[in-house]
Short mmCIF file of C-alpha atoms in Angstrom, two decimals:
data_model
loop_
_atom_site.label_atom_id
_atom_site.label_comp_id
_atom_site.label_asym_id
_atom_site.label_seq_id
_atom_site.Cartn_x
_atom_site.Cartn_y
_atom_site.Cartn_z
CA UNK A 1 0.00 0.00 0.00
CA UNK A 2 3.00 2.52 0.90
CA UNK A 3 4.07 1.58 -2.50
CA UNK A 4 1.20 2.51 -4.45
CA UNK A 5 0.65 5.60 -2.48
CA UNK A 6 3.68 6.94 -1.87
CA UNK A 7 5.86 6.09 -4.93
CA UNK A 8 3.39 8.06 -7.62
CA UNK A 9 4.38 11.21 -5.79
CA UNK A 10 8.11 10.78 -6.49
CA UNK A 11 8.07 13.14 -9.27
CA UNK A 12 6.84 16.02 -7.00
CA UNK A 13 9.09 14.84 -3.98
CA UNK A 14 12.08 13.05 -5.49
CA UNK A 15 13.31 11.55 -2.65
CA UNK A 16 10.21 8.92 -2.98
CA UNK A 17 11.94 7.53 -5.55
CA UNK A 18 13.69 5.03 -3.32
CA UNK A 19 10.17 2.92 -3.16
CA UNK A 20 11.12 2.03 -6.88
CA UNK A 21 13.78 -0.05 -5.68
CA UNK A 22 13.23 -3.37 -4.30
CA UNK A 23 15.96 -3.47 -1.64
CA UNK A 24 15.02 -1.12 -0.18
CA UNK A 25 11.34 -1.95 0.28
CA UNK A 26 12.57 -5.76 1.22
CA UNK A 27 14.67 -4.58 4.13
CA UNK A 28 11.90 -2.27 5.69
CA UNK A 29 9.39 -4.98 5.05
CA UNK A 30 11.70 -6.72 7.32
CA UNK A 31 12.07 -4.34 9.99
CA UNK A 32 8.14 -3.76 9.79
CA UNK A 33 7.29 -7.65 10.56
CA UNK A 34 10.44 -7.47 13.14
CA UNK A 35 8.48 -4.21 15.38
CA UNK A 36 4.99 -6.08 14.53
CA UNK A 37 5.98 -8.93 16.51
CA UNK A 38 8.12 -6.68 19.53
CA UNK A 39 4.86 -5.14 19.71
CA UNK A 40 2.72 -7.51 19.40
CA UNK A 41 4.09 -10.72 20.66
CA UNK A 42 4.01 -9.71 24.38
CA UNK A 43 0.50 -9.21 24.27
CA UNK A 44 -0.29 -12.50 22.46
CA UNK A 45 1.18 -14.67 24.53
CA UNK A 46 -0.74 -12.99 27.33
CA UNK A 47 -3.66 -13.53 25.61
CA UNK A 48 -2.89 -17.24 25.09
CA UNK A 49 -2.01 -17.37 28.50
CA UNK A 50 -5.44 -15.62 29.80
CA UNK A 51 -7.35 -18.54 27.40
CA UNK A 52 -5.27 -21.20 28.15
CA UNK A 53 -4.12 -21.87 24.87
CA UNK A 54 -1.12 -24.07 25.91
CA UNK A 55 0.86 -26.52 24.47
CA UNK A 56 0.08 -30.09 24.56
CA UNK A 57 2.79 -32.62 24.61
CA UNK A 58 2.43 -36.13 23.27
CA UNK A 59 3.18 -38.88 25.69
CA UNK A 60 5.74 -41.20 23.61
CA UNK A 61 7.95 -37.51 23.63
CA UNK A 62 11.24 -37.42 25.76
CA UNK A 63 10.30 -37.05 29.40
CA UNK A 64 12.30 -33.67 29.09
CA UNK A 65 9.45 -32.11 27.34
CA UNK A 66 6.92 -32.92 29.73
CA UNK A 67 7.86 -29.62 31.22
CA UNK A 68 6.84 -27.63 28.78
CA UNK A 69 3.04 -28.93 28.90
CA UNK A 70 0.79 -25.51 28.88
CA UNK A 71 2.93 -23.40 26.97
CA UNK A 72 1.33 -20.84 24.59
CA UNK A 73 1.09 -22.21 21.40
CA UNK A 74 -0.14 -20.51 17.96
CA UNK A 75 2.22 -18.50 17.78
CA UNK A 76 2.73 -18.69 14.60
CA UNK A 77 -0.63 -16.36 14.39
CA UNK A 78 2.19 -13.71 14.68
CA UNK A 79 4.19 -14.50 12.30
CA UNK A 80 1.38 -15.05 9.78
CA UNK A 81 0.24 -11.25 10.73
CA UNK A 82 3.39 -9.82 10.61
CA UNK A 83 4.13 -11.07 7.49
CA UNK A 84 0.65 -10.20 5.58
CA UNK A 85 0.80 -6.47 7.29
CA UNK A 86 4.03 -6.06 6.06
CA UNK A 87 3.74 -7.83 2.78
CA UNK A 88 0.52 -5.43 1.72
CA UNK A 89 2.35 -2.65 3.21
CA UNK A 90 5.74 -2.53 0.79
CA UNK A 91 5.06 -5.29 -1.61
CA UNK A 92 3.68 -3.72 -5.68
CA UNK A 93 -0.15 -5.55 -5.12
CA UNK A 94 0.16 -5.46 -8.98
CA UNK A 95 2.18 -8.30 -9.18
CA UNK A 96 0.27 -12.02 -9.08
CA UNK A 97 2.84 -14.05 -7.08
CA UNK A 98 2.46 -12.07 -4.38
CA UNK A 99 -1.42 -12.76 -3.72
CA UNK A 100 -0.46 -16.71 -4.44
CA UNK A 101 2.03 -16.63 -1.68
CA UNK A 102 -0.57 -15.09 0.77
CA UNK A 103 -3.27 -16.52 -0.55
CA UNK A 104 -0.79 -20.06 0.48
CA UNK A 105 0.16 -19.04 3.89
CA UNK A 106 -3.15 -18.01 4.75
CA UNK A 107 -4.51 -21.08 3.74
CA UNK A 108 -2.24 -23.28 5.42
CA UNK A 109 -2.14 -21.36 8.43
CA UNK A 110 -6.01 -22.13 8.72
CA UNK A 111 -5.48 -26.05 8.53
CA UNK A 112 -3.09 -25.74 10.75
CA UNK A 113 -5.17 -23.16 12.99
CA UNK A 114 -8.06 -26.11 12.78
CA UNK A 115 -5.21 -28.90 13.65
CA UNK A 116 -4.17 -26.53 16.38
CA UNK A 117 -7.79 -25.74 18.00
CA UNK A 118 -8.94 -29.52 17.45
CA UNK A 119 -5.80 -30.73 19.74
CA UNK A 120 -6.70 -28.22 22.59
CA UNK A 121 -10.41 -29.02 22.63
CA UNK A 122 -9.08 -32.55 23.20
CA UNK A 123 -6.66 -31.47 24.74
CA UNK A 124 -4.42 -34.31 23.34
CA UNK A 125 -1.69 -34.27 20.71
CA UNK A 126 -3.82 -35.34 17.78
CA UNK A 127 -5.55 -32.77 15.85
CA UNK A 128 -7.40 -32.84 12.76
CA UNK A 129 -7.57 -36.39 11.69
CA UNK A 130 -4.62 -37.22 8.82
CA UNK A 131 -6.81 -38.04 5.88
CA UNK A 132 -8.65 -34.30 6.04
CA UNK A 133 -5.32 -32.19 6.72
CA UNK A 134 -4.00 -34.06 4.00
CA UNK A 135 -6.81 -33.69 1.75
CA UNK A 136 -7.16 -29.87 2.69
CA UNK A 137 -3.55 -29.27 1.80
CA UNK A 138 -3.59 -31.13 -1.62
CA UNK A 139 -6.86 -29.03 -2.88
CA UNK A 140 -4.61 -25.38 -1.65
CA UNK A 141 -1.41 -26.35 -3.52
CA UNK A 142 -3.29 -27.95 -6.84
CA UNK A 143 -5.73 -25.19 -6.73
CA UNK A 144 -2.26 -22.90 -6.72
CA UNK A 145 -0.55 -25.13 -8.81
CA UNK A 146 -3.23 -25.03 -11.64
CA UNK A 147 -3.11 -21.30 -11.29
CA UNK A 148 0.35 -21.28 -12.15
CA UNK A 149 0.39 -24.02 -15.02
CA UNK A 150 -2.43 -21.95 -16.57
CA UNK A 151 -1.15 -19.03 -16.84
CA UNK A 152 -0.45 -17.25 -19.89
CA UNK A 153 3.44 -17.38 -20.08
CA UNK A 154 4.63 -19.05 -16.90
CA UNK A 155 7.40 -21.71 -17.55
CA UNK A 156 6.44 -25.38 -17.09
CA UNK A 157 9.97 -26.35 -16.99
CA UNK A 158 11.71 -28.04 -14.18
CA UNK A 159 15.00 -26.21 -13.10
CA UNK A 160 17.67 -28.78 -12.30
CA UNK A 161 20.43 -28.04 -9.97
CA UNK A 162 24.09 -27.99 -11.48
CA UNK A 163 22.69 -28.35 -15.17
CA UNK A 164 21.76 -25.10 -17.11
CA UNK A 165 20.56 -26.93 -20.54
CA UNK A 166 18.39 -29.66 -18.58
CA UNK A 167 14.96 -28.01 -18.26
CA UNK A 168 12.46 -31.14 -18.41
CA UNK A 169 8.94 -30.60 -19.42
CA UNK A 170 6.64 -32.77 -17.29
CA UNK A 171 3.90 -31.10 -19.22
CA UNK A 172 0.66 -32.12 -17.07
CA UNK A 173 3.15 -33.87 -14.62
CA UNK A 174 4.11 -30.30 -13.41
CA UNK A 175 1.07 -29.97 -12.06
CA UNK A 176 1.58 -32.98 -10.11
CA UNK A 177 5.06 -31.74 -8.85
CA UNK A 178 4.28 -28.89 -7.61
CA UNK A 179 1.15 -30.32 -5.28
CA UNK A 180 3.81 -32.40 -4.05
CA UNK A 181 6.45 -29.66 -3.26
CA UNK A 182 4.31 -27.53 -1.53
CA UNK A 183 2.30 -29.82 0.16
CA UNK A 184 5.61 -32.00 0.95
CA UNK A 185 7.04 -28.40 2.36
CA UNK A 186 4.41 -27.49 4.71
CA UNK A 187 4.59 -31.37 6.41
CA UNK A 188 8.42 -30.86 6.38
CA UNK A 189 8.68 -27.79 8.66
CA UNK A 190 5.63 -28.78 10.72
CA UNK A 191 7.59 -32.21 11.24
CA UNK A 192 10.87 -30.34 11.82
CA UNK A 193 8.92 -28.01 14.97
CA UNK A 194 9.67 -30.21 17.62
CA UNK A 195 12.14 -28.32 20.11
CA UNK A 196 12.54 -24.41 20.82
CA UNK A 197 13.43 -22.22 18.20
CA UNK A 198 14.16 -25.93 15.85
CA UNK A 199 12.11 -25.06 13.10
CA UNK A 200 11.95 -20.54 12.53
CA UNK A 201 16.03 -21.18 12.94
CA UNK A 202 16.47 -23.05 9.79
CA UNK A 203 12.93 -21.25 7.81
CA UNK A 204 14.82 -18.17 8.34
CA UNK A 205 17.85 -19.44 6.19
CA UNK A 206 15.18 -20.70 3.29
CA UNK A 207 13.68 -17.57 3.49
CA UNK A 208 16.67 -15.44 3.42
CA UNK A 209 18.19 -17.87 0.29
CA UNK A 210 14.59 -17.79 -1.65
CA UNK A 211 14.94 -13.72 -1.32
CA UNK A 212 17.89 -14.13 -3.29
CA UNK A 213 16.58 -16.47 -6.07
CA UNK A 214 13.42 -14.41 -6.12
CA UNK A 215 15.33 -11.08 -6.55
CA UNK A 216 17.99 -12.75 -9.48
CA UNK A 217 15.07 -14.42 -10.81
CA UNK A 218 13.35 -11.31 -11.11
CA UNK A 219 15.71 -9.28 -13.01
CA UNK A 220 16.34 -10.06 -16.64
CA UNK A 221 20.00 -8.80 -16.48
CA UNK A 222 20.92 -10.56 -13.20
CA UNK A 223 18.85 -13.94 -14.37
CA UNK A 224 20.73 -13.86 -18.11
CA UNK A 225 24.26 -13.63 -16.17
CA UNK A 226 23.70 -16.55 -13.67
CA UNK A 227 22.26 -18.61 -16.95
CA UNK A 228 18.57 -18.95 -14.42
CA UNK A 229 15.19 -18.67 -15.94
CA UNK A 230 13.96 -15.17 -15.68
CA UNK A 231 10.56 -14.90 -14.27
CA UNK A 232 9.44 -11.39 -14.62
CA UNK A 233 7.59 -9.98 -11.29
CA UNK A 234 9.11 -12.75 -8.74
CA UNK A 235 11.43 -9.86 -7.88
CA UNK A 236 8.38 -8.47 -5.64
CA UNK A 237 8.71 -11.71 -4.16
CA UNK A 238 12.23 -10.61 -1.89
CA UNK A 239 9.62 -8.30 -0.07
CA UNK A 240 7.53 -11.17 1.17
CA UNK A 241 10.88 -13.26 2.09
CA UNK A 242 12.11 -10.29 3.89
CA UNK A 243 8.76 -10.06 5.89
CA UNK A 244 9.03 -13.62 6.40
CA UNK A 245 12.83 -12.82 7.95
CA UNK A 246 11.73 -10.28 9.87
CA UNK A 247 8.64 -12.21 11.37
CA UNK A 248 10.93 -14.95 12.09
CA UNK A 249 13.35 -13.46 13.77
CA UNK A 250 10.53 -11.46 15.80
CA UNK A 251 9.25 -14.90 16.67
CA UNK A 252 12.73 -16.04 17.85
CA UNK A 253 12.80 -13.62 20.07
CA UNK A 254 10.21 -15.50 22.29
CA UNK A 255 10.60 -19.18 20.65
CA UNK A 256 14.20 -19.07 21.75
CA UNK A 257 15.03 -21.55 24.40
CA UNK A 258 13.19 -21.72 26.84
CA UNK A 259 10.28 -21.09 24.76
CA UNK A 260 7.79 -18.16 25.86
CA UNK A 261 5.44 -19.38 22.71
CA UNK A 262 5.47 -22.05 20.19
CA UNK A 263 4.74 -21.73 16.59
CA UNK A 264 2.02 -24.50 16.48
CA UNK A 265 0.91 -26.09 13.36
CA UNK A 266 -0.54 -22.58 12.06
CA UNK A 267 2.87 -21.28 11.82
CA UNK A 268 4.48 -24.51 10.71
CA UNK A 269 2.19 -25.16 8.02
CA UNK A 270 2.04 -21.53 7.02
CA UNK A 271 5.79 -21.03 6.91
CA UNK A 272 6.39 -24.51 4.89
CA UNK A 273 4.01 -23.75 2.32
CA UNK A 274 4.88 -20.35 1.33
CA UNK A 275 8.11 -21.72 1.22
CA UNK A 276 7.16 -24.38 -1.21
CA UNK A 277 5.13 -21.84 -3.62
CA UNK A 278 8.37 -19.89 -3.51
CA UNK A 279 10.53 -22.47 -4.34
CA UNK A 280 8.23 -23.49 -7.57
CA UNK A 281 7.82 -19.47 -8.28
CA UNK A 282 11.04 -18.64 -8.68
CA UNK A 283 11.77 -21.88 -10.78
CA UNK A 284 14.08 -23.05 -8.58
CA UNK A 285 11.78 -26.18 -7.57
CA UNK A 286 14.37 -29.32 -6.89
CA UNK A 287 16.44 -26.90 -5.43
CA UNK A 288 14.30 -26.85 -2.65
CA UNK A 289 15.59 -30.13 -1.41
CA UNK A 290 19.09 -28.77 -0.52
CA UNK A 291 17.81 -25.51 0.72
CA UNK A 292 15.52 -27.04 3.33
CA UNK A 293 17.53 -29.93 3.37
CA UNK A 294 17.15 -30.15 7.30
CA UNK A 295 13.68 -30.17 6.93
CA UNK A 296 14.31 -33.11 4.44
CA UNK A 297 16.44 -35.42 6.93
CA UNK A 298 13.49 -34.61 9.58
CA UNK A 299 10.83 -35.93 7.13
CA UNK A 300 13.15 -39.08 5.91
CA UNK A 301 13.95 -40.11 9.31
CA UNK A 302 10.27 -40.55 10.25
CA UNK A 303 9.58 -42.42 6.77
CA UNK A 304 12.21 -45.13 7.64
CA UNK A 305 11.81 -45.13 11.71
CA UNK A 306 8.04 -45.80 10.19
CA UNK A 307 8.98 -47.92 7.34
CA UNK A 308 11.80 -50.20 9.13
CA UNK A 309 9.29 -50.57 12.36
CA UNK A 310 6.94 -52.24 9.99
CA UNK A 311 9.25 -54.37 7.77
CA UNK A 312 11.50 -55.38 10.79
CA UNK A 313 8.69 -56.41 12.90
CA UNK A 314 9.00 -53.61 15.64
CA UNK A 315 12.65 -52.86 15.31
CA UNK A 316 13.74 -49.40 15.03
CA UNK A 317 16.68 -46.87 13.34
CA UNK A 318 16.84 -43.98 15.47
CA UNK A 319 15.59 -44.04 19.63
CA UNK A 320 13.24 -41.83 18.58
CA UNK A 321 11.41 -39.98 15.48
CA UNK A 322 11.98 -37.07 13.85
CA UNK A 323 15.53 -37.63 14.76
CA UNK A 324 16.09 -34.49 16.84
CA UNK A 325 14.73 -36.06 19.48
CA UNK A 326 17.30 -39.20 18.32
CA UNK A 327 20.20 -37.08 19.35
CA UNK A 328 18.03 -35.56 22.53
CA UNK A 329 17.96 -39.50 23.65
CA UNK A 330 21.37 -40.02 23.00
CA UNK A 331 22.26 -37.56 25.84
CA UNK A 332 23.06 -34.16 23.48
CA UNK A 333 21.55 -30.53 25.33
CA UNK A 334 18.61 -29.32 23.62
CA UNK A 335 20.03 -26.19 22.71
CA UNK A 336 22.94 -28.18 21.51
CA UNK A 337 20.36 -30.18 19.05
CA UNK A 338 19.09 -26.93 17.84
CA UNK A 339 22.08 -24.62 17.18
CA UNK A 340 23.87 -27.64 15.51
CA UNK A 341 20.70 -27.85 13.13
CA UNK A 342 21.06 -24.19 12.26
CA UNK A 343 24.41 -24.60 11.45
CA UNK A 344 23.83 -27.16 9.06
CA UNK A 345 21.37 -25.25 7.70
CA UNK A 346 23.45 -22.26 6.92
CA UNK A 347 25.96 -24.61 5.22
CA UNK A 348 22.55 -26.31 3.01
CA UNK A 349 21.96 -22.73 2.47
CA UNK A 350 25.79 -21.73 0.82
CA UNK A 351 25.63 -25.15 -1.00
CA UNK A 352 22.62 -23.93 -2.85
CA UNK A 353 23.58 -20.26 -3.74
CA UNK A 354 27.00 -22.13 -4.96
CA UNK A 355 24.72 -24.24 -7.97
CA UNK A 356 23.99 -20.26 -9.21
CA UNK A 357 27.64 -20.53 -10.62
CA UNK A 358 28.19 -24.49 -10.91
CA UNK A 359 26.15 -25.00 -14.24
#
C-alpha cells in the first residue's frame, strides 16, 4: 500500500523515488514484521495465556518435554500477521505471485489453525484427523498449482540443480510436482517443529536464500548472467521473504530456548508452504531439497523409523522420530540439538547459492 501511495508522488518529492527499488522496500518490510511482533508478541502470549491456549505434549515424547506442557502455542498467528501487514504494506499488489504466496500461507495457516484448536479441545496431541489435513492441503497447492500451469506465459519447466541446458517438461506432470512440493514443504517444517526455536532457525535461512533467487530471478539482467530462468515480477517476491525474515526473527525472540510461545501447526504449516510456492515461483523447484535440506532429513527419518518398524517387525533406526529427538535420547543438550541444526542449515543454504555458478 506505501508503494502505491507513496511512490506516484516521487516526481513532485524526489526523494520517494527510493520505493522504486526493491531493496530497499525488502529490508523495511523486514524491519516492519520485526516491530509487529516486539509489539505484538508480548501481548499474544498474554492472551494465550489468559485462554489457556497451551501446548500439549504427546506422551511417547522425551520425558524432558513434559515440562513444557501448557505453553502458549499458535504462535505462529504472529508471524502469519506480521508477514501479511508487512507484505501489503511494501510489496507492488500489482504483481500475481504475491497474492499466491498469501493466498498459500493463509490457507495453510487455517489447517493448521483447525489442527491446532482440534488438539486443545481434546486437549491431546492429535488434531485434525490425517486423511482431512492431508486432503485440505492437496486441494490449496493444486488449486495454486493449476493457477500457475495456466497461466499465460509461466514456464512449465523443471529447473535442475548444477545443469543449465536440462529443463524437463513434465507437461501435465508439473502440475503434479508442484502439489507435491508444496504440500511436501508445509509437512516438512511442521515435522521439523519439535524443540525451541528448531524449526523458525532453519525457515529463516530458506527464506533469506529464496529472497535471493526471487530477486535474481526477477531481473532479466541478473537472471541472463547466472544462466537462471527469468521470471518477470518474482522480484516483488524478496519483499515477502524479507517479511518472512523479519517475522521470524521477531518470533525467535520468544521461541528461543526456553520457549515463551510455540509456533504451532498454524505457523508450521504456514511457513512450509509459502516456502514451497516460492521455491516453484522462482523456478528453482528441486532446489528446494538442498535448501531445506534439514527439513528433508526430519521428514526421511520418520519415513524409515516408520517404514523399518513395519518391515522389521518392531525394530527401530533412530531411539526416537523425527531424529532431533534421536540425538536428545542419545544424551546431546537441547540447545545443543538446535544450534547444531542451524548450522547445518546455513551450510545447506551456501551449498545452494553455490549451484547459481556451478552450471
Amino acid at each position: 500500500m506505501l508503494f502505491h501511495l507513496l511512490y506516484p508522488l516521487h516526481d513532485k518529492y524526489s526523494f520517494l523515488n527510493v520505493f522504486r527499488y526493491i531493496t530497499f522496500r525488502t529490508i523495511y518490510a523486514a524491519i516492519t514484521a520485526l516491530v509487529i511482533c516486539f509489539v505484538v508478541g508480548p501481548w499474544l502470549i498474554r492472551k494465550l495465556q489468559e485462554l489457556q491456549i497451551g501446548q500439549t505434549i504427546r506422551e511417547d515424547g522425551p520425558d524432558s518435554h513434559h515440562a513444557k506442557e501448557g505453553t502458549p502455542t499458535m504462535g505462529g498467528l504472529l508471524i502469519i500477521f506480521a508477514v501479511t501487514i508487512s507484505t501489503l504494506l511494501w510489496a507492488n499488489l500489482t504483481v500475481g505471485c504475491i497474492w499466491i504466496v498469501i493466498m498459500v500461507t493463509v490457507g495453510f495457516g487455517l489447517i493448521g489453525f483447525l489442527d491446532d484448536y482440534r488438539k486443545l479441545a481434546r486437549k491431546n496431541s492429535r488434531g485434525l484427523p490425517a486423511k482431512i489435513r492431508l486432503a485440505a492441503e492437496i486441494a490449496i497447492a493444486l488449486f495454486v498449482s493449476i493457477i500457475l500451469y495456466t497461466k499465460p506465459g509461466f514456464n512449465p519447466n523443471v529447473t535442475i540443480p548444477f545443469f543449465k541446458t536440462a529443463l524437463p517438461n513434465l507437461g501435465w506432470g508439473y502440475i503434479v510436482l508442484t502439489t507435491f512440493i508444496i504440500v511436501g514443504a508445509a509437512n516438512a517444517v511442521n515435522l521439523t517443529d519439535g524443540l525451541d526455536g528448531l524449526a523458525i532457525g532453519p525457515a529463516i535461512t530458506c527464506f533469506m536464500t529464496y529472497l535471493l533467487f526471487a530477486y535474481f530471478a526477477g531481473n532479466v539482467k541478473i537472471a541472463a548472467y547466472l544462466q537462471i530462468p527469468y521470471v518477470a515480477g518474482t522480484g516483488e517476491l524478496a519483499i515477502f521473504c524479507g517479511a518472512v525474515v523479519g517475522a521470524g526473527i521477531g518470533f525467535l525472540w520468544y521461541n528461543a530456548y526456553p520457549a515463551q510461545i510455540f509456533m504451532g501447526d498454524v505457523g508450521s504449516l504456514s511457513l512450509g508452504g509459502s516456502l514451497g510456492a516460492l521455491a516453484i515461483l522462482t523456478k528453482q523447484e528441486i532446489l528446494l531439497a538442498i535448501v531445506g535440506g534439514i527439513f528433508v532429513l526430519e521428514t526421511f527419518s520418520v519415513i524409515f523409523q516408520v517404514g523399518w518398524f513395519k518391515l522389521s517387525g518392531g525394530k527401530r533406526i533412530f531411539r526416537m522420530a523425527p531424529i532431533h529427538h534421536h540425538f536428545e535420547l542419545k544424551g546431546w543438550p537441547e540447545p545443543k540439538v538446535i544450534v547444531r541444526f542451524w548450522i547445518i542449515s546455513v551450510l545447506l543454504a551456501l551449498v545452494a547459492i553455490s549451484t547459481l555458478k556451478l552450471r
